[in-house]
Every structure is written in structure tokens, then in C-alpha cells.
């Protein structure tokens, strides 16, 4: 029996199993099965050897003693190694198991020392008995650690009562069967019999305690590492069973080491050694091989009721112990009576505790039921329970307020009959998918569909769905207003607020869909960009309200003119667009003809007169067309249409232009020029030239006009007519390029500062000639250039009053005259003279002359060029000069290149002239030479300009015309 105790205390793995300890726990299913087969083979081999007597008495004693000791030692090593590898609350339990197995191994080793080494009987008591007795207490402590700890005091009391119910009942039965005789032997006090009888009592009592803990742990085990715990429980149970057989009168007197009973202890030790490693290995392999399954509640009425039946089973066992004595005719032992009474008392106490707990749970359940009933009844959401068949079992009262239908009316209704037919298929698919998913991964789902209300309308309902006994619980709320608001917000985000046409974002998305959807291969699909010519004038003349009305009417016409399936959109301002879906034609001429016909029809429709506020308003339409060529992207397609539209505007407006690849090449060229212009501004590649303004009466130089030139890397000076066009391009005036107005402003500041600085130097040198700087009205009104900065500039360089002339270029009609008048008046107070440049061109010239404070008029070059040839132009120019003379203003003719023009202008009363008839633009060196001379000959016939000459004179070659390119003058 001692070695049996040791066997059950032990539990290491076999040597092959011990090798598994160093392998990762993530072994495959095949390795786990191999370890289990190895365990069965080793245990079976030991059993077969024990059954056959091992072939000799000496070998039987060796295997019965040292074999069990080896198994216990392996169990101790296995449990200790596993305890060190985990970091959980179970670690002390496995350390206790390791200590218990070590005590069992020590007891069997001592037993073998006496029987095998010394060849004598084991004395009683001995060190082996001490080791065997030290096995049970650590194992009991380990089982207590693994048990689920109660959370209340009543739970701890119930745990103790359950343990005593099991242990007391087993003690009663064991005492009646065998332990009473041993107790009487102890009481008799016969020599030599007391230690043996005491040991006979100690071993069964420890076994009973261990069995009690095994059963309690079975019903209260923790969920952590359940497979390993179950295997350890099985190992201890096998050991206890072997001990019970050993203590029975049948085997107690005939047992010898190495018999078949040792196979139970040996297998128990190996199973305990295998528990922490092999069970975990098998569990990991099983999880790796099999996919996770849906957790479903299993009905286990028998196993689930065993904990509740434990007290009654214990009482039944205790009763059997008493009945055994009565039936056998024996006198009932006081120990049996006492133990039975304590068991019954424990049963009564436990039932009382259970009764109190049941009463408290019933009250708590009633309170929770009332609480949740109040929540359900008072909730504004509709709570519905649907059976697995789809029939509604329960509907909360909130249905009357949400659906307009009483809850009683909905109970018994099929859920599918309430859902909109268009949403039913989607809802059924989602519900089936949800029910098939594992509850642990997807406990709930959300469904949004339309429900039929009591008045026949369809409400947008959002439902949170949960599982419920094979059916569903739906927590539903009315989200109709939210859906409507979302639809409104979506519509507002994708449509123009003024015209209600799709905006740029929605139009771009539809273009992308056309290029990537089922029409991806249709190259006859086209995009039209439309710009209303003259719309800005409508805003400036009759107001922005009228402009908005015109845009609304234009949008309606555009929407009515496009075909079904096409998309009309407003991109912003007076720009519209249309997406024309093709018919699949691959004939280029056919698709161009069709698109041109549609675009021309739109142009004609949009160009019809508009009736705005009782007045008739006319605008035109410039339209660019681009086709969805193979491989084109949505952004490139829209850019091409934009380029074609700007080409239509540049070609005279009110026309249709088809995109051609050379348009993009022109954009690239202008972008390169714009980049060069930006570099030139920072690298100082600009030069300042001055052209003399000469008196037509005596030829005196009355002023000089500052002109900027761009010095290229090839030594060419580009005129303002060239690089300012690039500057305007860089401002984003065309082709959708991002604006860069700072470049033009920076160039204007440089021109003004250089002109003032050089004029001040000439004044200090004795050349008191005013300098004229051309500026646009927009530049004058720019808030980034306040008057204080100009005043500071004049003061810093010491330029006197009247030495600076601002030539106001023909203003944009959108520029407010009131603000411009105030700015010019302030400039005159600073001593700056104002000249109206380009007089005679532009419809705002007379209005500017009437309202603005102007000192001199500068005739437009276009009037001077045809002065001699056109009698009509001669009369117009004469009339304008007469107006200037009547107003007491000086007049300057720009572009005077021919002597005949000089004579004609002087005869008309023009006071000053500027042009190639006198001099071209001069650098500072040549300008000062001209100022030293002071006058230019005024031609009465075919006279040459004053600064004409060959290369030997070192002067510039005078050219007639616009002088677009000027060679770099020598230093």
C-alpha cells in the first residue's frame, strides 16, 4: 500500500515524453497523438510485465520498487518544469503536485532499498511510510488552488460542507467495511500492532480526503487550462482507485512488489507527468487543425445536475454505511453514528444556505424582471422578439408611437410582411449570414430597412439584432428623419445651391464612372465645358441678383437640352459642363459630327435672349469638346475640354472648339515661359529702358516713358507685349492654371522702384525730366501697395513733385470708379501727375475722362497708325484732340513712327509725341546723351530721328513698328 501511495503521488512522463518538455507547445496533431500512443504503450507494457510476473522475483521487485520510483520522479520533474514555464495563479498547484510526486518517488526508492538492495522486509514504520504520508497533503493543497474560488462567505462555507459531505460519507462506508478493525487494534494497545494499525488508518483517511478534493474540484474547477487539470484529476483518481484496491482485505494480505496492482500506480504517475504538456499539445493541435465553431448552448441535464445531487448522494453513501452494520447484525459503531450525524447536519446546513440563496435569487430575479419590464415598456425604441419561423412573439408598446400600429396587432404577424419588398432580400441575406456566424465573433448585427406603418407609409427603421433561442430580438428605432437629412446633406454636397445642377465633385465622379464602367470602351463619350461670354458685364451693369437669375435660367436651358442619360453640371461662376454618353461609334468623323451638333445646339440655346427683371439680356456661349480617347483619365479628359473652351474664347467667343493635342503643347510652352519669367524675377534678368516723349512744337524732351525689357539667355530683350502675356498666363487667366498674381505685382513694384530711383539720379545730375510709369487700375487699387509706400519711395529717393507721371491704362469695367477716383486724387496730392493711357480705345474712356482727375491724355497707338491713310480715323483723332484742348489738358500721341504722322498730329493740335519718329527705347547711357542734347528735330517732311546712325556711332538701330525684339545695347 505504501508504494501504491507513492505511485499515485508520482506522475512524471516516460523518457520519450520528457523530451517533449523542450519542444514548443505548438506541436501538430500527429505529434500529440504519437505522445498519447507512447504513453499507452509504456503503461500497457508495464501492466503486461506485472501480469506475467516479470519473469523473475528479483526483476518483479525491482520494477515494483524502482520502476514506480522512476515514474514518480518523472512526474515531479514534469510538473516542476511546467510550473516554472507558466505565470499564472496555477503555478503553486503544479509545484505542490511536483512535491507530492517527489515524496512518492522517495517512498518507493526507500522501499526498493530494503527489498532489492538489502534483501530484507521493510520495517514498519519506516522512512518510506513517512514519505508516502507526505504525498496527500500537498496534492490536496494543489487541488484547492486549482478549484474555482468562491466569491462570498457562503460560497466558502458551501465548499467546506461539500468537502465534508463527500469525505464523511466515504469515511462512514470505509469505517464500516475495514477501518473499524484497525481502530480496535489501536485501542487494544497490543505490542507491535499499534504502528501498523495506525498506518492502516492513515492511508485510507488521506485517500478519502484526496477523493473528496478530486470530486469537489471536478464540479468547481477553473476554466484556465482545463485540459491539463482534467488530466491531473484523472491521474489522481487512478492512483486513489489503486490505493482502494490495495486496502481491500482481498489484496492487502497477498500483495507483493511487481504485481498487476503496481500498473495502476505506474499509469497514474505517467498520466500526471503527461498532464501539463501532452494535454496542452493536443489541445493546440486540435485548435490549429479545426476551424473555430460557433458556440452553441449544449443541454447537459445529467452533468449539470450532479453538483446539486452531490449532498444527496453523500447522504445515500452514509446511509449505506450504517445499513451495512445493521444488516450484518453488528453493533452500530459510535464513529459511524457520529460521522453520519455530522454528514446529515452538514446536509441540513447546506440545504438551508441553498434555500436562503434561492429566496434571495428569486427576489433579485423578480426585481430585475420588473426593472427590465419597465425599461422595455418605457423605451422609445420598439423591441420585438421573433420566433425561428419569423413570427413575432412579442412587440413592445412603443410600436404604437413609432409604427402607428398597436403592439397586439403586430404579435403573430410574419416579420417579412412588414419589410419593404425591395429591402426583403437584403435583410434575409444579412440575417442568415448573422445566424451562421459564431456568436463570440459577432454577437450582434445592425440592419436598416423600410417598415410599413399603420397609415401605409414606409418608415426607415434601424434595428439592432441579437440571437434569442434560435430566433431574433430586434431593437428598432425610426430613423426616417435622419435618412431624409442625410439625403438632403448628400444632395447639397453634390449639387450647386443656386441652380441645383450637379457640382464639380459629382460631375467628376460621373465622368470617372463613364470611363471605368460598362461604357469604358466607348470612345464617343465626350465632355463639354461651357462658359457664358459677357456674363461679367451683366453682373456689373444690372447687378448680381440679375446675374443669379440668368444663371438659373441658363442651367434650366442646359438641363432641358441634354439628352436622357447625359449629365449637365455647374462647375462654378458662369462655367457649366455636360457629359455626353456615346453610342459606341468608333468612326472619328461621325463622333465629332455628333458632338459638334449637340454642342452647337447648346450654344444656340444658351445664346438666346434672357428676360431678366423686365429687361432683355444677351450672353453668348463658348464651348470646348473633348472625347474619351483610349487610356485617358477623368482629370485629363476634363482638362482637355477646358483647354478647348479657352481656345473657343480666344478665337472670338460664341463658338464651339474641339480639343486637339497641339492645345496641350501650347499650354506646356506657356508654362515653361511662365517658369522662366518667375526665374527672371529672382535672377535680376530685367532691364529698364526709357523712350523720350517729345514736344511736337519744338522737339524738346518733355518726359521719358519707362519700359521694362526681359533680357533672355540668348541676348534678346523681350518687350512688355510679350512677357506680360506670359505674366497674365501665370496669373491663371486661362487653361485652369493656378493663379500667380504675385509675379505680376512683383514685376510692377520692380518697374516703379527702378524708374523712380533712376529718375532721381537724373534729377541730381541736372536732367529735370519727369518719368512716366504705366500702371493698371487694378494695380492702383491693390491693397498690398498703399499710398504710404509710394510716398515713402518718393521721399527716400528725393524725387520732387511733378517728376512722376502715372499712366493709367484702360481700366477694366468691373473696377469701381468711385474708389479709383479717390486713389487718383490722393496721388495728385502727393505731386504725382495722372495720364489717361490708351485714350480713344475702350468703351469706358469717355466715362473715365468725365469722372477721374486726369492731367494729360495719351492717344492710343491704334488711332495714330491709320491716321494718314484713313480720313474717318483722321476726324476721330482730331475730335479727341479737340476735347483735350478744350479741357486744357496736354496730349501725347503714342506710336508716332512716321514723319507724316508727326505733321498731321501737330496740325490737329497734339502737343507731344512718342515713337520711332523721334527715338526708340534707350538705355540709361543713350538717354542721358539725348537729354544733354535736349531736343529732337521735328520733321516737316521725311526727317530722320535724332538718334539714328550706324554701328560706328555706337547707337541703337532704330526700327519701325512695334519693336518686339531689341538687341542688347553695348555697355
Short mmCIF file of C-alpha atoms in Angstrom, two decimals, residues 29-479:
data_model
loop_
_atom_site.label_atom_id
_atom_site.label_comp_id
_atom_site.label_asym_id
_atom_site.label_seq_id
_atom_site.Cartn_x
_atom_site.Cartn_y
_atom_site.Cartn_z
CA UNK A 29 -1.93 16.85 -34.14
CA UNK A 30 0.23 13.92 -35.27
CA UNK A 31 2.84 14.56 -32.56
CA UNK A 32 0.17 14.81 -29.86
CA UNK A 33 -1.36 11.52 -30.95
CA UNK A 34 2.11 9.93 -31.01
CA UNK A 35 2.74 11.03 -27.41
CA UNK A 36 -0.57 9.56 -26.29
CA UNK A 37 0.19 6.28 -28.07
CA UNK A 38 3.61 6.17 -26.45
CA UNK A 39 2.03 6.72 -23.02
CA UNK A 40 -0.43 3.89 -23.65
CA UNK A 41 2.29 1.56 -24.90
CA UNK A 42 4.57 2.17 -21.91
CA UNK A 43 1.72 1.79 -19.40
CA UNK A 44 0.43 -1.31 -21.19
CA UNK A 45 3.89 -2.82 -21.33
CA UNK A 46 4.28 -2.34 -17.60
CA UNK A 47 0.89 -3.92 -16.99
CA UNK A 48 1.73 -6.91 -19.17
CA UNK A 49 5.08 -7.36 -17.41
CA UNK A 50 3.40 -7.15 -14.00
CA UNK A 51 0.72 -9.63 -15.03
CA UNK A 52 3.41 -12.13 -16.19
CA UNK A 53 5.48 -11.61 -13.01
CA UNK A 54 8.33 -10.01 -14.98
CA UNK A 55 9.93 -13.46 -15.41
CA UNK A 56 11.64 -13.48 -12.00
CA UNK A 57 11.06 -12.44 -8.44
CA UNK A 58 14.10 -10.14 -8.38
CA UNK A 59 13.03 -8.28 -11.54
CA UNK A 60 9.47 -8.02 -10.23
CA UNK A 61 10.73 -6.42 -7.02
CA UNK A 62 13.00 -4.09 -9.00
CA UNK A 63 10.18 -2.94 -11.33
CA UNK A 64 7.71 -2.74 -8.47
CA UNK A 65 10.00 -0.54 -6.42
CA UNK A 66 12.43 1.38 -8.59
CA UNK A 67 10.06 1.39 -11.58
CA UNK A 68 7.41 3.20 -9.56
CA UNK A 69 10.11 5.47 -8.11
CA UNK A 70 11.28 6.40 -11.61
CA UNK A 71 7.71 7.16 -12.72
CA UNK A 72 7.17 9.37 -9.67
CA UNK A 73 10.46 11.18 -10.28
CA UNK A 74 9.46 11.88 -13.91
CA UNK A 75 6.12 13.24 -12.72
CA UNK A 76 7.92 15.52 -10.25
CA UNK A 77 10.29 16.85 -12.93
CA UNK A 78 7.46 17.36 -15.41
CA UNK A 79 5.22 19.28 -13.00
CA UNK A 80 8.12 21.37 -11.69
CA UNK A 81 9.29 22.31 -15.21
CA UNK A 82 5.73 23.21 -16.22
CA UNK A 83 5.27 25.34 -13.08
CA UNK A 84 8.37 27.35 -14.00
CA UNK A 85 7.13 27.93 -17.58
CA UNK A 86 3.78 29.49 -16.64
CA UNK A 87 2.99 32.79 -14.99
CA UNK A 88 -0.46 32.23 -13.62
CA UNK A 89 -2.25 31.51 -10.41
CA UNK A 90 -2.00 27.76 -11.14
CA UNK A 91 1.79 27.74 -10.57
CA UNK A 92 1.58 26.82 -6.81
CA UNK A 93 -0.72 23.88 -7.65
CA UNK A 94 1.77 22.32 -10.05
CA UNK A 95 4.59 22.91 -7.57
CA UNK A 96 2.54 21.00 -4.98
CA UNK A 97 1.98 18.17 -7.45
CA UNK A 98 5.72 18.09 -8.13
CA UNK A 99 6.44 17.86 -4.38
CA UNK A 100 3.85 15.12 -3.93
CA UNK A 101 5.31 13.09 -6.79
CA UNK A 102 8.80 13.57 -5.34
CA UNK A 103 7.62 12.19 -1.97
CA UNK A 104 6.09 9.21 -3.74
CA UNK A 105 9.30 8.58 -5.64
CA UNK A 106 11.30 8.81 -2.39
CA UNK A 107 8.99 6.32 -0.64
CA UNK A 108 9.28 3.76 -3.44
CA UNK A 109 13.07 4.27 -3.56
CA UNK A 110 13.33 3.52 0.19
CA UNK A 111 11.07 0.50 -0.28
CA UNK A 112 13.37 -0.74 -3.05
CA UNK A 113 16.45 -0.15 -0.90
CA UNK A 114 15.14 -2.59 1.66
CA UNK A 115 13.67 -5.16 -0.71
CA UNK A 116 16.16 -5.11 -3.62
CA UNK A 117 19.45 -3.81 -2.22
CA UNK A 118 19.34 -5.15 1.34
CA UNK A 119 17.06 -8.10 0.55
CA UNK A 120 15.01 -7.79 3.73
CA UNK A 121 11.48 -6.87 4.72
CA UNK A 122 10.62 -3.23 5.05
CA UNK A 123 10.22 -2.33 8.70
CA UNK A 124 7.01 -0.74 9.88
CA UNK A 125 7.02 2.15 10.38
CA UNK A 126 9.90 3.34 8.15
CA UNK A 127 11.12 6.35 6.18
CA UNK A 128 9.05 5.06 3.25
CA UNK A 129 5.84 5.42 5.27
CA UNK A 130 6.81 8.97 6.20
CA UNK A 131 7.31 9.82 2.50
CA UNK A 132 4.01 8.17 1.49
CA UNK A 133 2.13 10.10 4.18
CA UNK A 134 3.65 13.39 2.87
CA UNK A 135 2.14 12.79 -0.56
CA UNK A 136 -1.54 13.53 0.09
CA UNK A 137 -1.39 16.95 1.86
CA UNK A 138 0.47 18.79 -0.98
CA UNK A 139 -1.82 17.17 -3.57
CA UNK A 140 -4.88 18.34 -1.62
CA UNK A 141 -3.44 21.87 -1.44
CA UNK A 142 -2.77 21.80 -5.19
CA UNK A 143 -6.35 20.75 -5.90
CA UNK A 144 -7.62 23.57 -3.71
CA UNK A 145 -5.55 26.07 -5.70
CA UNK A 146 -6.98 24.78 -8.97
CA UNK A 147 -10.55 24.95 -7.69
CA UNK A 148 -12.68 27.96 -8.53
CA UNK A 149 -12.57 30.22 -5.52
CA UNK A 150 -15.90 31.28 -4.01
CA UNK A 151 -16.64 34.99 -4.06
CA UNK A 152 -18.76 35.12 -0.88
CA UNK A 153 -18.55 33.74 2.63
CA UNK A 154 -21.49 31.49 1.93
CA UNK A 155 -19.57 30.08 -1.02
CA UNK A 156 -16.60 29.21 1.21
CA UNK A 157 -18.96 27.55 3.72
CA UNK A 158 -20.59 25.55 0.95
CA UNK A 159 -17.16 24.46 -0.32
CA UNK A 160 -16.24 23.16 3.13
CA UNK A 161 -19.62 21.46 3.57
CA UNK A 162 -19.38 19.79 0.17
CA UNK A 163 -15.92 18.51 1.01
CA UNK A 164 -17.13 17.10 4.32
CA UNK A 165 -20.26 15.60 2.75
CA UNK A 166 -18.12 13.64 0.32
CA UNK A 167 -15.36 12.81 2.80
CA UNK A 168 -17.72 11.99 5.68
CA UNK A 169 -19.83 9.66 3.58
CA UNK A 170 -16.75 7.85 2.28
CA UNK A 171 -15.38 7.67 5.84
CA UNK A 172 -18.64 6.15 7.06
CA UNK A 173 -18.60 3.50 4.35
CA UNK A 174 -14.87 2.77 4.77
CA UNK A 175 -15.16 2.58 8.54
CA UNK A 176 -17.96 0.10 8.31
CA UNK A 177 -16.06 -2.07 5.82
CA UNK A 178 -12.47 -2.11 7.07
CA UNK A 179 -11.32 0.73 9.26
CA UNK A 180 -13.19 -0.30 12.40
CA UNK A 181 -10.98 -3.35 12.91
CA UNK A 182 -7.83 -1.26 12.58
CA UNK A 183 -9.21 1.23 15.09
CA UNK A 184 -9.94 -1.53 17.57
CA UNK A 185 -6.37 -2.79 17.15
CA UNK A 186 -5.07 0.64 18.03
CA UNK A 187 -7.32 0.76 21.09
CA UNK A 188 -6.15 -2.66 22.26
CA UNK A 189 -2.55 -1.46 22.54
CA UNK A 190 -1.01 -4.87 21.71
CA UNK A 191 2.79 -4.77 21.32
CA UNK A 192 3.90 -4.04 17.76
CA UNK A 193 0.39 -3.76 16.42
CA UNK A 194 -0.24 -0.09 17.13
CA UNK A 195 2.08 1.42 14.46
CA UNK A 196 0.82 -0.99 11.80
CA UNK A 197 -2.83 -0.27 12.68
CA UNK A 198 -2.16 3.47 12.79
CA UNK A 199 -0.67 3.32 9.30
CA UNK A 200 -3.64 1.26 8.16
CA UNK A 201 -5.90 4.10 9.31
CA UNK A 202 -3.75 6.95 7.99
CA UNK A 203 -3.57 5.81 4.37
CA UNK A 204 -7.35 5.38 3.82
CA UNK A 205 -8.14 8.63 5.59
CA UNK A 206 -5.74 10.54 3.35
CA UNK A 207 -7.20 8.76 0.33
CA UNK A 208 -10.70 9.78 1.41
CA UNK A 209 -9.58 13.40 1.75
CA UNK A 210 -7.94 13.26 -1.65
CA UNK A 211 -11.03 11.70 -3.26
CA UNK A 212 -13.17 14.39 -1.70
CA UNK A 213 -10.99 17.13 -3.21
CA UNK A 214 -10.95 15.39 -6.58
CA UNK A 215 -14.74 15.33 -6.69
CA UNK A 216 -15.06 18.89 -5.44
CA UNK A 217 -12.55 20.11 -7.99
CA UNK A 218 -14.44 18.27 -10.74
CA UNK A 219 -17.50 20.39 -10.01
CA UNK A 220 -15.63 23.62 -9.22
CA UNK A 221 -12.58 23.54 -11.49
CA UNK A 222 -11.33 26.75 -13.07
CA UNK A 223 -11.70 27.36 -16.79
CA UNK A 224 -7.96 28.02 -17.23
CA UNK A 225 -6.03 25.17 -18.89
CA UNK A 226 -8.97 22.83 -18.42
CA UNK A 227 -7.41 20.01 -20.41
CA UNK A 228 -4.32 19.79 -18.17
CA UNK A 229 -6.42 20.00 -14.99
CA UNK A 230 -8.75 17.23 -16.17
CA UNK A 231 -5.77 15.01 -16.97
CA UNK A 232 -4.26 15.65 -13.50
CA UNK A 233 -7.60 14.81 -11.86
CA UNK A 234 -7.75 11.57 -13.84
CA UNK A 235 -4.22 10.69 -12.74
CA UNK A 236 -5.03 11.24 -9.06
CA UNK A 237 -8.29 9.34 -9.41
CA UNK A 238 -6.44 6.36 -10.90
CA UNK A 239 -3.97 6.48 -8.01
CA UNK A 240 -6.77 6.60 -5.41
CA UNK A 241 -8.51 3.66 -7.11
CA UNK A 242 -5.32 1.63 -6.89
CA UNK A 243 -4.99 2.56 -3.21
CA UNK A 244 -8.58 1.48 -2.58
CA UNK A 245 -7.91 -1.91 -4.15
CA UNK A 246 -4.74 -2.25 -2.13
CA UNK A 247 -6.51 -1.54 1.19
CA UNK A 248 -9.26 -4.05 0.47
CA UNK A 249 -8.96 -7.30 2.55
CA UNK A 250 -8.78 -9.26 -0.68
CA UNK A 251 -5.35 -7.89 -1.75
CA UNK A 252 -3.91 -6.49 1.43
CA UNK A 253 -2.54 -9.77 2.74
CA UNK A 254 -1.36 -11.22 -0.60
CA UNK A 255 0.27 -8.17 -2.22
CA UNK A 256 3.86 -8.45 -3.43
CA UNK A 257 6.01 -5.86 -5.25
CA UNK A 258 5.79 -6.02 -9.04
CA UNK A 259 2.21 -7.34 -9.25
CA UNK A 260 -0.55 -6.08 -11.52
CA UNK A 261 -1.71 -3.54 -8.93
CA UNK A 262 1.53 -1.60 -9.45
CA UNK A 263 0.46 -0.94 -13.06
CA UNK A 264 -2.32 1.37 -11.77
CA UNK A 265 0.11 3.44 -9.74
CA UNK A 266 2.62 3.45 -12.60
CA UNK A 267 -0.03 4.62 -15.09
CA UNK A 268 -1.23 7.29 -12.66
CA UNK A 269 2.28 8.70 -12.35
CA UNK A 270 2.82 8.76 -16.11
CA UNK A 271 -0.58 10.38 -16.64
CA UNK A 272 0.25 13.12 -14.12
CA UNK A 273 3.56 13.71 -15.90
CA UNK A 274 1.77 13.93 -19.24
CA UNK A 275 -0.98 16.23 -17.93
CA UNK A 276 0.63 19.71 -18.27
CA UNK A 277 2.38 19.07 -21.58
CA UNK A 278 0.65 16.41 -23.63
CA UNK A 279 -2.85 17.69 -22.93
CA UNK A 280 -1.86 21.22 -23.91
CA UNK A 281 -0.09 19.92 -27.02
CA UNK A 282 -3.18 18.02 -28.10
CA UNK A 283 -5.42 20.99 -27.44
CA UNK A 284 -3.20 23.35 -29.51
CA UNK A 285 -3.04 20.86 -32.36
CA UNK A 286 -6.80 20.43 -32.32
CA UNK A 287 -7.36 24.18 -32.48
CA UNK A 288 -4.84 24.52 -35.32
CA UNK A 289 -6.45 21.75 -37.39
CA UNK A 290 -10.12 22.52 -36.84
CA UNK A 291 -11.66 25.90 -37.60
CA UNK A 292 -13.44 27.69 -34.76
CA UNK A 293 -17.00 26.53 -34.43
CA UNK A 294 -19.96 28.52 -33.42
CA UNK A 295 -20.63 28.36 -29.74
CA UNK A 296 -23.99 26.80 -29.16
CA UNK A 297 -25.58 26.14 -25.81
CA UNK A 298 -25.49 22.42 -25.08
CA UNK A 299 -28.10 20.80 -22.95
CA UNK A 300 -26.39 18.59 -20.36
CA UNK A 301 -29.08 17.81 -17.80
CA UNK A 302 -27.21 14.96 -16.11
CA UNK A 303 -23.78 16.54 -15.71
CA UNK A 304 -25.30 19.90 -14.97
CA UNK A 305 -27.34 18.49 -12.07
CA UNK A 306 -24.54 16.44 -10.49
CA UNK A 307 -23.34 19.29 -8.24
CA UNK A 308 -26.87 19.72 -6.93
CA UNK A 309 -27.18 15.96 -6.35
CA UNK A 310 -23.84 15.73 -4.50
CA UNK A 311 -25.30 16.26 -0.98
CA UNK A 312 -27.98 13.63 -1.56
CA UNK A 313 -25.51 11.12 -2.97
CA UNK A 314 -23.25 11.72 0.02
CA UNK A 315 -26.18 11.12 2.40
CA UNK A 316 -27.03 7.95 0.50
CA UNK A 317 -23.45 6.64 0.86
CA UNK A 318 -23.51 7.46 4.57
CA UNK A 319 -26.82 5.59 4.93
CA UNK A 320 -25.31 2.57 3.14
CA UNK A 321 -22.51 2.53 5.72
CA UNK A 322 -24.99 2.43 8.60
CA UNK A 323 -27.22 -0.15 6.89
CA UNK A 324 -24.20 -2.40 6.33
CA UNK A 325 -23.68 -2.65 10.07
CA UNK A 326 -27.37 -3.17 10.77
CA UNK A 327 -27.92 -5.81 8.10
CA UNK A 328 -24.74 -7.66 9.12
CA UNK A 329 -26.03 -7.82 12.67
CA UNK A 330 -23.22 -5.79 14.03
CA UNK A 331 -23.49 -3.17 16.65
CA UNK A 332 -23.51 0.26 15.11
CA UNK A 333 -20.15 1.85 15.76
CA UNK A 334 -20.15 5.20 17.54
CA UNK A 335 -17.78 6.54 14.91
CA UNK A 336 -20.30 5.68 12.21
CA UNK A 337 -23.11 7.31 14.16
CA UNK A 338 -21.09 10.43 14.86
CA UNK A 339 -19.91 10.76 11.26
CA UNK A 340 -23.40 10.11 9.90
CA UNK A 341 -24.85 12.77 12.18
CA UNK A 342 -22.27 15.32 11.08
CA UNK A 343 -22.97 14.47 7.46
CA UNK A 344 -26.68 14.94 7.97
CA UNK A 345 -26.06 18.18 9.86
CA UNK A 346 -23.83 19.43 7.05
CA UNK A 347 -26.54 18.45 4.57
CA UNK A 348 -29.16 20.39 6.54
CA UNK A 349 -26.93 23.45 6.83
CA UNK A 350 -26.08 23.36 3.13
CA UNK A 351 -29.72 22.99 2.15
CA UNK A 352 -30.55 25.92 4.40
CA UNK A 353 -27.91 28.03 2.74
CA UNK A 354 -29.24 26.96 -0.66
CA UNK A 355 -32.75 27.83 0.40
CA UNK A 356 -31.69 31.28 1.57
CA UNK A 357 -29.74 31.77 -1.68
CA UNK A 358 -32.71 30.64 -3.73
CA UNK A 359 -35.00 33.07 -1.92
CA UNK A 360 -32.51 35.90 -2.47
CA UNK A 361 -32.05 34.93 -6.13
CA UNK A 362 -35.81 34.74 -6.63
CA UNK A 363 -36.25 38.20 -5.18
CA UNK A 364 -33.36 39.56 -7.22
CA UNK A 365 -34.77 37.92 -10.35
CA UNK A 366 -38.15 39.46 -9.69
CA UNK A 367 -36.58 42.88 -9.19
CA UNK A 368 -34.56 42.56 -12.39
CA UNK A 369 -37.60 41.33 -14.26
CA UNK A 370 -39.60 44.32 -13.08
CA UNK A 371 -36.67 46.60 -13.90
CA UNK A 372 -36.27 45.27 -17.41
CA UNK A 373 -40.02 45.21 -17.96
CA UNK A 374 -40.10 48.89 -17.03
CA UNK A 375 -37.22 49.58 -19.41
CA UNK A 376 -38.90 47.70 -22.25
CA UNK A 377 -42.33 49.18 -21.61
CA UNK A 378 -40.97 52.72 -21.29
CA UNK A 379 -38.37 52.59 -24.06
CA UNK A 380 -38.94 54.78 -27.09
CA UNK A 381 -37.41 52.03 -29.24
CA UNK A 382 -39.55 49.15 -30.41
CA UNK A 383 -38.40 45.79 -29.02
CA UNK A 384 -39.62 42.75 -30.92
CA UNK A 385 -38.96 39.03 -30.40
CA UNK A 386 -39.27 36.85 -33.49
CA UNK A 387 -39.58 33.06 -33.39
CA UNK A 388 -37.31 30.91 -35.59
CA UNK A 389 -40.19 30.80 -38.08
CA UNK A 390 -40.17 34.61 -38.38
CA UNK A 391 -43.42 35.13 -36.44
CA UNK A 392 -43.42 37.98 -33.92
CA UNK A 393 -43.92 36.66 -30.39
CA UNK A 394 -43.60 39.94 -28.55
CA UNK A 395 -43.80 43.62 -29.53
CA UNK A 396 -43.26 46.41 -27.01
CA UNK A 397 -45.91 49.15 -26.58
CA UNK A 398 -43.62 51.70 -28.27
CA UNK A 399 -44.81 50.27 -31.61
CA UNK A 400 -47.95 52.40 -31.41
CA UNK A 401 -45.92 55.61 -31.37
CA UNK A 402 -43.26 54.52 -33.85
CA UNK A 403 -45.16 52.43 -36.39
CA UNK A 404 -48.65 53.74 -35.78
CA UNK A 405 -49.83 50.19 -35.08
CA UNK A 406 -50.75 48.62 -31.77
CA UNK A 407 -48.42 46.02 -30.32
CA UNK A 408 -51.23 43.44 -30.04
CA UNK A 409 -51.94 43.88 -33.74
CA UNK A 410 -48.33 43.07 -34.66
CA UNK A 411 -47.97 39.99 -32.42
CA UNK A 412 -48.42 36.90 -34.57
CA UNK A 413 -47.54 38.77 -37.77
CA UNK A 414 -44.83 37.49 -40.08
CA UNK A 415 -41.83 39.80 -39.86
CA UNK A 416 -41.26 39.55 -43.62
CA UNK A 417 -44.67 41.09 -44.34
CA UNK A 418 -43.64 44.33 -42.61
CA UNK A 419 -40.46 44.86 -44.65
CA UNK A 420 -40.43 46.67 -47.99
CA UNK A 421 -40.18 44.15 -50.87
CA UNK A 422 -37.11 45.91 -52.27
CA UNK A 423 -35.30 45.50 -48.93
CA UNK A 424 -36.52 41.99 -48.05
CA UNK A 425 -33.87 40.07 -49.99
CA UNK A 426 -31.04 42.08 -48.44
CA UNK A 427 -32.46 41.65 -44.94
CA UNK A 428 -32.92 37.89 -45.32
CA UNK A 429 -29.36 37.52 -46.60
CA UNK A 430 -27.96 39.52 -43.66
CA UNK A 431 -29.99 37.56 -41.08
CA UNK A 432 -28.87 34.22 -42.50
CA UNK A 433 -25.26 35.35 -42.52
CA UNK A 434 -25.57 36.59 -38.94
CA UNK A 435 -27.10 33.35 -37.65
CA UNK A 436 -24.35 31.32 -39.34
CA UNK A 437 -21.56 33.40 -37.78
CA UNK A 438 -20.04 32.39 -34.40
CA UNK A 439 -21.72 34.33 -31.57
CA UNK A 440 -18.36 35.03 -29.96
CA UNK A 441 -17.14 36.80 -33.10
CA UNK A 442 -20.36 38.62 -33.98
CA UNK A 443 -22.76 38.91 -31.05
CA UNK A 444 -24.99 41.49 -32.78
CA UNK A 445 -25.64 42.95 -36.18
CA UNK A 446 -27.36 46.07 -37.47
CA UNK A 447 -29.96 46.15 -40.23
CA UNK A 448 -31.56 49.19 -41.84
CA UNK A 449 -34.66 48.75 -43.97
CA UNK A 450 -38.13 50.18 -44.56
CA UNK A 451 -41.09 49.12 -42.40
CA UNK A 452 -44.73 49.59 -43.24
CA UNK A 453 -46.50 51.97 -40.88
CA UNK A 454 -50.15 51.94 -39.87
CA UNK A 455 -51.11 54.57 -42.46
CA UNK A 456 -49.44 52.68 -45.31
CA UNK A 457 -46.27 54.80 -45.48
CA UNK A 458 -42.79 53.32 -45.40
CA UNK A 459 -40.57 54.27 -42.49
CA UNK A 460 -36.80 53.95 -42.44
CA UNK A 461 -36.05 51.74 -39.45
CA UNK A 462 -32.68 50.84 -37.95
CA UNK A 463 -32.63 47.60 -35.94
CA UNK A 464 -30.01 46.06 -33.68
CA UNK A 465 -30.43 42.28 -33.95
CA UNK A 466 -29.47 39.70 -31.29
CA UNK A 467 -29.92 35.94 -31.12
CA UNK A 468 -32.66 34.58 -28.86
CA UNK A 469 -33.39 30.83 -28.51
CA UNK A 470 -32.98 30.20 -32.21
CA UNK A 471 -34.93 33.34 -33.07
CA UNK A 472 -34.15 37.04 -33.01
CA UNK A 473 -34.51 40.06 -30.74
CA UNK A 474 -34.86 43.30 -32.69
CA UNK A 475 -34.33 46.68 -31.05
CA UNK A 476 -35.73 49.08 -33.66
CA UNK A 477 -35.99 52.84 -33.95
CA UNK A 478 -37.42 55.19 -36.54
CA UNK A 479 -34.62 56.95 -38.45
#
